[in-house]
Each structure stands twice: as structure tokens, then as C-alpha cells.
Amino acid sequence: MRILLVGAGLSGAVIGRHLAEAGHDITIIDGRDHIGGNCHTERDDETGVMVHVYGPHIFHTDDKGVWDYVNRFAKFMPYKNRVKTTSQGQVFSLPINLHTINQFYGKTMRPDEARAFIASLGDDSIDEPHSFEEQALKFVGPDLYEAFLKGYTEKQWGCSPTELPASILKRLPVRFNYDDNYFFHAFQGIPEEGYTAMIERILDHEKIDVTLETWFFPDMAESYDHVFWSGPLDGYFGYAHGRLGYRTLDFERFTAEDDYQGCAVMNYGDRSVPYTRITEHKHFAPWEQHEKTVCYREFSRACMPDDIPYYPIRFVDKETTLKTYVERAKACEGVTFVGRLGTYRYLDMDVTIREAMDTAETFLETTRKGETMPAFVQERP
């Protein structure tokens, strides 16, 4: 069969490779001038540092199958993400851990003491938290919330934490030990040669043809047996029912000699600082040595029509619009929506790859049985 994949990021590459190995003819198109989507990495001409062009990506997973898959195409170097934050004139460790708590309150508590202390600060009047703010106030109290969560969240999402669901904060645990590894998964690392080199190898198959700087038009589908769409869900329908909410990022690049901030990621929790964080890219590849360094100040804002969408943002007032697009997608034949944008969900890289592998398998199975490939293979948006 002739298969068209729109988007040369992780979803398109993994699905394309899987189906190519099964004997299908694969065409992948992408509107940008490079592969890899927002995972794209490249060498900085001035410093020689490997830069995560669209912001840092640290691979972390408990899925051994996915870990084995990416290691087929790249050598992953060990990397632990240890984030710092500047707040109220001090530098603290994130996520909030025993060191953060003791430093913030000027104490020397043991784990059991800190657990009881933080519990005493929580708002017991909040029974079932519905918003990000209620979740924070219930479990860490107002002081830690104000210092580490409120300002950063307002900048990142462009709205009050009272408008965001509690589920967002559930991804940010409080630890009552000195473990400052931001992630807790069994497998963590970064490709030695960057993500773009890994995706190049995934796409390196005789039955895969990749064309860049090429936009999708609906009449293209007529030349293919099936289309996999990893672009914005609303974009597939020409934004006919209005635009869904996305956040985008702006980066302010600057260079320095030697080492600028001593860590890969420095968050800025104070609302008075306009950027959310500074990332220093040489620290994402500690196995390399560079005399100069390149950093990005990162600014988050609402995504405009000509911007690159990064994060779907599930505002309550957009749920009706989302439902309309989902119903239209389900009524389509010959197209499957995949990835973070295509399914309008926040997905980490490992989940994106797992879903791409499962989607390709589902396509092969439905084809074998003569059944119809669904618009969404995983959970619906």
C-alpha cells in the first residue's frame, strides 16, 4: 500500500519505519526544512554545542520496549535532569525535595519531620482539589506554592492557576528525601549525537521517501491508501470551527565564555522575571567539552496562527470546539490522527513512540483483517 505521513517527527518516523519494514511504500512530508519536529537538534556554529533547537528534550521511560527501540538507532548517554530554580533571591533544587524544604524554612528536618511539617501547612478545607491552585494549597501550603509554583505556572500557561486542572500539578511530586533527579523512570538519557541523527537512522529505509518544506493539501490524500496526520487536529480541518488552544515558545539566544549558570536548566519562579527559564545546552551533553556556551532564555505565550504549537492547553471554554473536531475526525475515512498535536494531548517522547508503534501494528492488523483503520487508535482527546 501507499502510505502518506504528514510530519517527520517521532510519530511519523516510527510509524513510517514500522510500515516500511512490513513492505509498504512510505512518503513522509514536513513543512519545515528539517526532520525531527520539536525534537530537532543541531550543532551551534559559534560554540560547537549540540543545541535542542525547540527546547530541551530528556528521554525518560519505564517502557523497556521503547528504550530498546530507540537504542537500535542511537547510542544513549546517561543523563539525569537536575533542575534548579531562582526564587525570592535564592537558588533552590527542584522538584521540591527535603533539601528545598530545609533550605526554604531554615531547618534541618529529617524525612518524617518534614512530611509532618508540610502536612501541617496544607489547607484542610479543600476536600477534592479541582484546580492547580487548590491542589498546591492542599498539599504544600501557600508559601511553597507562591515561591515555586504560582509565578512559573502563570508564565508557562498564560493564565491563573485557578483556571488549570489539578491533574497538571500531580505530575510534580514533593519528595521527602534529597533525591533531586527530576524524573524517576528506570531508563534516562540523551542520544550522543542528538535526536535528529537518531531520527535520520529511523527514516533510513529504502521504502521511505522524505520530502521537506512541503505542506499537506487535502487532494494529496487521493494518491494514497491511507494518511497518518501528526499536525494540529484543528489544522487538518482548516480551523473551520475555530482554533484550539496551544502554547508556543520564544527563545532568546545568547552566548558566554566557559560556563554561564552551572546547570542545564534554571527556572525562574518569580512573576517579575518575564522568562520561565534559561537552558544552557552544553550541560545536556556533559560528555563533550566546549570553551564557549550557548543559552536560551525561554518565553511562553499564546500560539498565534503563524507560530509553532508546542503544548495543547485544555481550557474549559474550548471543550465544545474540541468535541466538534473529534467527531469530524471520527467520521473521516482513510486518515488516522497521531502524536501530541494530532490527538490534542500532552505526550512525553516515550509515550509518543509507544503509541506510534501500537498505531502501526493496529494498521497492519486491520489491513490483514480487511477492517477499517480508526481515526484514533489510543484514548480519544
PDB file of C-alpha atoms in Angstrom, residues 228 336-338 343 345 355 357-363 366 373-380:
ATOM      1  CA  PHE A 228      -1.372   9.497   9.148  1.00  0.00           C
ATOM      2  CA  THR A 336      -5.553   8.455  11.428  1.00  0.00           C
ATOM      3  CA  PHE A 337      -4.602  11.235  13.856  1.00  0.00           C
ATOM      4  CA  VAL A 338      -1.417  10.668  15.859  1.00  0.00           C
ATOM      5  CA  THR A 343      -4.635  13.783  19.320  1.00  0.00           C
ATOM      6  CA  ARG A 345      -2.867  15.611  24.327  1.00  0.00           C
ATOM      7  CA  GLU A 355       1.677   4.964  20.611  1.00  0.00           C
ATOM      8  CA  MET A 357       4.447   1.554  17.423  1.00  0.00           C
ATOM      9  CA  ASP A 358       0.973   0.466  18.529  1.00  0.00           C
ATOM     10  CA  THR A 359      -0.674   2.527  15.783  1.00  0.00           C
ATOM     11  CA  ALA A 360       1.466   0.899  13.110  1.00  0.00           C
ATOM     12  CA  GLU A 361       0.641  -2.550  14.492  1.00  0.00           C
ATOM     13  CA  THR A 362      -3.054  -1.709  14.522  1.00  0.00           C
ATOM     14  CA  PHE A 363      -2.849  -0.617  10.891  1.00  0.00           C
ATOM     15  CA  THR A 366      -6.819  -4.044  10.447  1.00  0.00           C
ATOM     16  CA  MET A 373      -8.484   1.788  10.480  1.00  0.00           C
ATOM     17  CA  PRO A 374      -9.880   4.094  13.198  1.00  0.00           C
ATOM     18  CA  ALA A 375      -9.234   7.827  13.337  1.00  0.00           C
ATOM     19  CA  PHE A 376      -7.778   7.495  16.852  1.00  0.00           C
ATOM     20  CA  VAL A 377      -6.036   4.319  17.982  1.00  0.00           C
ATOM     21  CA  GLN A 378      -5.348   5.437  21.547  1.00  0.00           C
ATOM     22  CA  GLU A 379      -7.618   7.215  24.001  1.00  0.00           C
ATOM     23  CA  ARG A 380      -9.706   9.924  22.437  1.00  0.00           C
TER      24      ARG A 380
END
